[in-house]
Short mmCIF file of C-alpha atoms in Angstrom, two decimals:
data_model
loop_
_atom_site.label_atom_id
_atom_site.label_comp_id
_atom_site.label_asym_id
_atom_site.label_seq_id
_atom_site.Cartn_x
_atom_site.Cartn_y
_atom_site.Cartn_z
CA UNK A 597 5.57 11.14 -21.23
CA UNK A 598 5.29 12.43 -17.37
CA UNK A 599 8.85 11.72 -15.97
CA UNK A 600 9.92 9.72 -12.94
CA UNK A 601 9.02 11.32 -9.35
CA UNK A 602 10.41 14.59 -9.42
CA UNK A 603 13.47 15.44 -7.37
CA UNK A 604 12.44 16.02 -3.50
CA UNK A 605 14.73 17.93 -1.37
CA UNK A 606 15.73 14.71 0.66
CA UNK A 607 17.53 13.29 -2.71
CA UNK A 608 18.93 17.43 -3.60
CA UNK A 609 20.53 17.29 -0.01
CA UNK A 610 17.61 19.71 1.07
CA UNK A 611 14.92 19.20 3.96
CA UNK A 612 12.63 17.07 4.54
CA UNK A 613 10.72 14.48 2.04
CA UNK A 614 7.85 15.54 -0.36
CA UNK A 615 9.32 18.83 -1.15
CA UNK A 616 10.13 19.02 -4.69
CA UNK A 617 13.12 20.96 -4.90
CA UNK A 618 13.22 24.68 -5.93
CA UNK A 619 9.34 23.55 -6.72
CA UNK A 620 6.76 25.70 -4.90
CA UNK A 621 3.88 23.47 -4.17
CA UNK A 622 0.19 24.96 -4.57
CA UNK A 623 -1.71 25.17 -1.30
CA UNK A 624 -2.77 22.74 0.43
CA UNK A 625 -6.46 24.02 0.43
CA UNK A 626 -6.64 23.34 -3.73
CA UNK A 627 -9.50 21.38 -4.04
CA UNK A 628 -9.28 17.66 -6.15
CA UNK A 629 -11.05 19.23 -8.48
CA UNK A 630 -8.61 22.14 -9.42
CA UNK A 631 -5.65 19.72 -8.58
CA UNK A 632 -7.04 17.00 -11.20
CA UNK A 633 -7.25 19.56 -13.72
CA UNK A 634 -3.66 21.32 -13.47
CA UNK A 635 -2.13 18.19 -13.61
CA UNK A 636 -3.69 17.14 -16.24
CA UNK A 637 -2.41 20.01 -18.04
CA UNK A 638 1.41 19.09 -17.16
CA UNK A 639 1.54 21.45 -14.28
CA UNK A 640 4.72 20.70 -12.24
CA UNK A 641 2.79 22.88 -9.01
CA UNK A 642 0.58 20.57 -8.84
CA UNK A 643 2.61 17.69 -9.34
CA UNK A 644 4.38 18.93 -6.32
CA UNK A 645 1.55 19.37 -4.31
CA UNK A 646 0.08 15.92 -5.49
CA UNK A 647 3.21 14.30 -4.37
CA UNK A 648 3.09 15.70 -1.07
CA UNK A 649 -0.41 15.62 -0.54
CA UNK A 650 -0.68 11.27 -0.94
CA UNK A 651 3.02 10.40 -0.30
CA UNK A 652 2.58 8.90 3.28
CA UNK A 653 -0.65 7.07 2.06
CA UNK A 654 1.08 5.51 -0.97
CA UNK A 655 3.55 4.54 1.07
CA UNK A 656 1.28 3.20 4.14
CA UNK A 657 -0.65 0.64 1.92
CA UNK A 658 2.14 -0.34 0.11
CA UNK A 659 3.85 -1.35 3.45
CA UNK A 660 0.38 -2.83 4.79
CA UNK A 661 0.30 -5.26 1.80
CA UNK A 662 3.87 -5.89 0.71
CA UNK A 663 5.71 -5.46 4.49
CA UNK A 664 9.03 -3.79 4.43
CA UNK A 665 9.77 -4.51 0.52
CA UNK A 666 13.35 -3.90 -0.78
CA UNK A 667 11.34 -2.67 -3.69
CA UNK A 668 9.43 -0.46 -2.10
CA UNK A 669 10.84 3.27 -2.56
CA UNK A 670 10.95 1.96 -7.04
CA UNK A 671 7.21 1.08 -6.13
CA UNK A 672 6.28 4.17 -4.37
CA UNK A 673 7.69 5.68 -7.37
CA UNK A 674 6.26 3.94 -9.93
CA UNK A 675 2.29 5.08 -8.47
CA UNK A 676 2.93 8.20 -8.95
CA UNK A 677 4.55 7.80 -11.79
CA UNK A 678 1.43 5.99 -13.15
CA UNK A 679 -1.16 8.28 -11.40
CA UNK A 680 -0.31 11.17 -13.42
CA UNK A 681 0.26 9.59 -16.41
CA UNK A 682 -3.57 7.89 -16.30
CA UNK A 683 -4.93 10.89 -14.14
CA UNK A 684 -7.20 11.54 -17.32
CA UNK A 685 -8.71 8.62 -16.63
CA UNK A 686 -10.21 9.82 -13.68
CA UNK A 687 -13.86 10.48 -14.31
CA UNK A 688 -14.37 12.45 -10.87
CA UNK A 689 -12.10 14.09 -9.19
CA UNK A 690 -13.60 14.40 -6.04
CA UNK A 691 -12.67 10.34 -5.99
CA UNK A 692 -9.19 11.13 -6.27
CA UNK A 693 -8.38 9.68 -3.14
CA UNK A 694 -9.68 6.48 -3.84
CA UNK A 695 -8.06 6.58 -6.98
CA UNK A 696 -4.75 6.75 -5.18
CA UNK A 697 -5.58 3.66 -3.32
CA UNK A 698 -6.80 2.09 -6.19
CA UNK A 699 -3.64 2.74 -8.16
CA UNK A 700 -1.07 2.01 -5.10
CA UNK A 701 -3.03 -1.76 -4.59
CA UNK A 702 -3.28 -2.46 -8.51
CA UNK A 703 0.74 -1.65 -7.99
CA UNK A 704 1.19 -3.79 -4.99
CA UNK A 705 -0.85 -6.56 -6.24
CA UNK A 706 0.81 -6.45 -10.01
CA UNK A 707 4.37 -6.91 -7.89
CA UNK A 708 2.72 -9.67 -5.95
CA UNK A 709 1.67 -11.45 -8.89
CA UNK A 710 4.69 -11.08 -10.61
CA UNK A 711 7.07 -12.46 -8.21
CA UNK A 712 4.92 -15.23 -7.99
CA UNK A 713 5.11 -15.81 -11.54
CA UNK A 714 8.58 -16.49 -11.17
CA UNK A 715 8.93 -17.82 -8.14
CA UNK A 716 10.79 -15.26 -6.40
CA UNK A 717 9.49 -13.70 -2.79
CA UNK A 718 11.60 -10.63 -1.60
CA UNK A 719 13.48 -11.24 1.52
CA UNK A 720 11.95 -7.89 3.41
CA UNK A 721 13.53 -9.64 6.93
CA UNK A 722 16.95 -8.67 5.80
CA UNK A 723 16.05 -4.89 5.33
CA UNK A 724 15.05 -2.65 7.76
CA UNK A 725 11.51 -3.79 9.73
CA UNK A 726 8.24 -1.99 8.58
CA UNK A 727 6.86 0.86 10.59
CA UNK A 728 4.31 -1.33 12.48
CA UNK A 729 7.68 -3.79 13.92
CA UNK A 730 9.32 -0.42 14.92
CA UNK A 731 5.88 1.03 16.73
CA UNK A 732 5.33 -2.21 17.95
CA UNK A 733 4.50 -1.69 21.75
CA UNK A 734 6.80 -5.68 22.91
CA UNK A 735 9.11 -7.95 21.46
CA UNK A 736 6.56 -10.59 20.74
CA UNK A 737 4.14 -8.11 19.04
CA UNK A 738 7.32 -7.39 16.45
CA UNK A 739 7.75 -10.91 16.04
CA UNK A 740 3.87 -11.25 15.44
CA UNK A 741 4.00 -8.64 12.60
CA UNK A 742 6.86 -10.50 11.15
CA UNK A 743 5.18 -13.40 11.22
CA UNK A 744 2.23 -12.30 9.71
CA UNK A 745 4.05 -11.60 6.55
CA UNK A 746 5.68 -14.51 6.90
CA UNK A 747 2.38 -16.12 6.32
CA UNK A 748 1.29 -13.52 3.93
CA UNK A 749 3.46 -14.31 1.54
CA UNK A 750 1.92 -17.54 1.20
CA UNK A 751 -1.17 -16.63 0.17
CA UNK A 752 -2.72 -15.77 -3.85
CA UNK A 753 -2.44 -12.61 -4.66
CA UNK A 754 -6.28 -11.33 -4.50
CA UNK A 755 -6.16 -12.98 -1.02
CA UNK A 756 -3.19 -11.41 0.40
CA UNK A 757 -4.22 -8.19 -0.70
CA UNK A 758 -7.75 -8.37 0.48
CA UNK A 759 -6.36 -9.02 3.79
CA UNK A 760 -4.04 -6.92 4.66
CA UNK A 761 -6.22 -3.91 3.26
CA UNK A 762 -8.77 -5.47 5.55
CA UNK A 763 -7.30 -6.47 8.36
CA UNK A 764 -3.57 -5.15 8.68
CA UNK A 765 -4.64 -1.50 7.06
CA UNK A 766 -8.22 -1.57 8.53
CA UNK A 767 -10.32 -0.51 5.62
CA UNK A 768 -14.08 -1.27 5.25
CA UNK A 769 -15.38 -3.61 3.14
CA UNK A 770 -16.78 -0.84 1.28
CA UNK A 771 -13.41 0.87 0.89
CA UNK A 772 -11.03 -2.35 0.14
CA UNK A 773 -13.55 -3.61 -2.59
CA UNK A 774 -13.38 0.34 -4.05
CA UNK A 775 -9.25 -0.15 -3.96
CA UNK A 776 -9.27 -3.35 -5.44
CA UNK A 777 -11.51 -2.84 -8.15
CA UNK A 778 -14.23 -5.47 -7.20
CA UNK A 779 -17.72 -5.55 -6.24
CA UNK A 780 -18.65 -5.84 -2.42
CA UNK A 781 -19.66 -9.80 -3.11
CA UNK A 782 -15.96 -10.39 -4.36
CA UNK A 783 -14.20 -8.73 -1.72
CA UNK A 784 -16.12 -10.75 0.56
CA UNK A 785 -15.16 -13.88 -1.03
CA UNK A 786 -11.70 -13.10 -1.61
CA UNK A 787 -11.44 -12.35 1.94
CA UNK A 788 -13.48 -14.88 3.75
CA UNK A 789 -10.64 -17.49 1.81
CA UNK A 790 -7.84 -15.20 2.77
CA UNK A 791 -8.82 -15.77 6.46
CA UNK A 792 -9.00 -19.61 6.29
CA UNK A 793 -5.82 -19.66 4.88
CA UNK A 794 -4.39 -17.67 7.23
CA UNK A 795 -5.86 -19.31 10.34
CA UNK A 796 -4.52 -22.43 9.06
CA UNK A 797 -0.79 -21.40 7.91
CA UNK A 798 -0.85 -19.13 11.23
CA UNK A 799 -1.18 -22.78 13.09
CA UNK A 800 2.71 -23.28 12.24
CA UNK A 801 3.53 -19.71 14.17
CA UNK A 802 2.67 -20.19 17.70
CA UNK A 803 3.25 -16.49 18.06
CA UNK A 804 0.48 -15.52 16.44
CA UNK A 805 -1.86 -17.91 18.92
CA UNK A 806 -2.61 -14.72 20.76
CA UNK A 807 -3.57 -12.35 18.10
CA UNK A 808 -6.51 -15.28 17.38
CA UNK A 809 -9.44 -14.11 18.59
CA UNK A 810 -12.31 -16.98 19.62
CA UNK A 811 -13.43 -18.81 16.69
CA UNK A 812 -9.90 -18.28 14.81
CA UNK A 813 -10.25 -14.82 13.63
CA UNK A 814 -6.77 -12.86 13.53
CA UNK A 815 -6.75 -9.45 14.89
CA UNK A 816 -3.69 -7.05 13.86
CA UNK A 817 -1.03 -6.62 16.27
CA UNK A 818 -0.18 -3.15 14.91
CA UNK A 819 -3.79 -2.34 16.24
CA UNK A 820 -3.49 -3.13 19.50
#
């Protein structure tokens, strides 16, 4: 049983996040390869340097799908938690990047899924705003991010996750069908009734009337 996310030096009083303690991660230039292998074999090195190599893109896609979630530092936890526990499943390491991604969404979307099982939506607007309201360049693009979850929320869970890994995280079709587990066809589906559903509910935020681009399509205010 791989314990929870080991210790960083942030949560020991130490500097910085990602570090694990008294830890010394391997270098950075390990390949995926090498990396896949120690930790399959339990090595806490290369737990380290795992951590610290895909702990700011866990944590970007899980904001991109789920906004600021009050969950979200449990949930961050829980990937990795997962990812080395199933990192044997991993046929080639050289994909271990997209296996990242793949784990992080299947973790978003499983949270997604559940709350909506049970009829419960996390209040994120009462916590601290996402990174894209903070970076947001004006007022009215912060309120155009918010509002964008606001609408997000809405949606099924394939369809909210296709979207913002399409739209709000700016993946390829390629890329977002290779995260979510689906063929190219599906994606495409998923995400062509993500967008109606969005241009409609978005009709009920007249902030987001100028992220609309002609014909209805909705263009991320965080990449502006």
């Amino acid at each position: 049983m791989v314990s929870p996310r080991p210790h960083t030096a942030r949560e020991e009083g130490g500097p910085g996040p990602g570090r694990l303690g008294n830890v010394r991660a391997l270098p950075r230039a390990a390949d995926d390869a090498l990396l896949v292998e120690r930790l399959r074999n339990g090595d806490a090195r290369a737990q380290a340097t795992f951590y610290d190599r895909f702990s700011e893109l866990v944590e970007r896609i899980l904001v991109r799908v789920l906004g600021m979630d009050r969950e979200l530092d449990d949930l961050h936890h829980d990937v990795f938690v997962q990812a080395i526990e199933s990192v044997r499943k991993l046929r080639d390491p050289a994909a271990l990047r997209a296996w990242v991604i793949s784990v992080t969404v299947n973790t978003a979307h499983a949270t997604i899924r559940r709350r909506q099982r049970w009829r419960w939506i996390a209040l994120w607007r009462e916590a601290e705003p996402p990174a894209a309201v903070a970076r947001a360049r004006s007022p009215e693009a912060a309120e155009a991010v918010r509002a964008t979850y606001a609408v997000l929320e809405t949606l099924p869970a394939d369809e909210r996750v296709a979207f913002a890994l399409r739209h709000v995280e700016g993946m390829e079709l390629t890329e977002a069908a290779a995260a979510c587990g689906v063929s190219l066809a599906t994606i495409k589906r998923r995400l062509a009734r993500a967008e109606e559903r969005f241009r409609v509910a978005a009709g009920a935020h007249p902030v987001l009337e100028e992220w609309m681009e002609g014909g209805g399509r909705w263009t991320s205010p965080r990449r502006r």
